[in-house]
Amino acid sequence: MIGFSSLLIARHRGAFSIGLLAMLGVG
């Protein structure tokens, strides 16, 4: 359970960081 939740958090964090980089690139 803990491993699965941490995996979801890591995936969400990765998507967020990618979106942030995209915004910075556009800005």
Steps between C-alpha positions, in 0.01 A plus 500: 500500500768751604715411200204539264402840644860622485515386136187704418646804679829465311313473169287807582809694606673409173202619295489823700873564450463436125209746484702756696794463260263542205357819653850634561597417143195681361548794737 
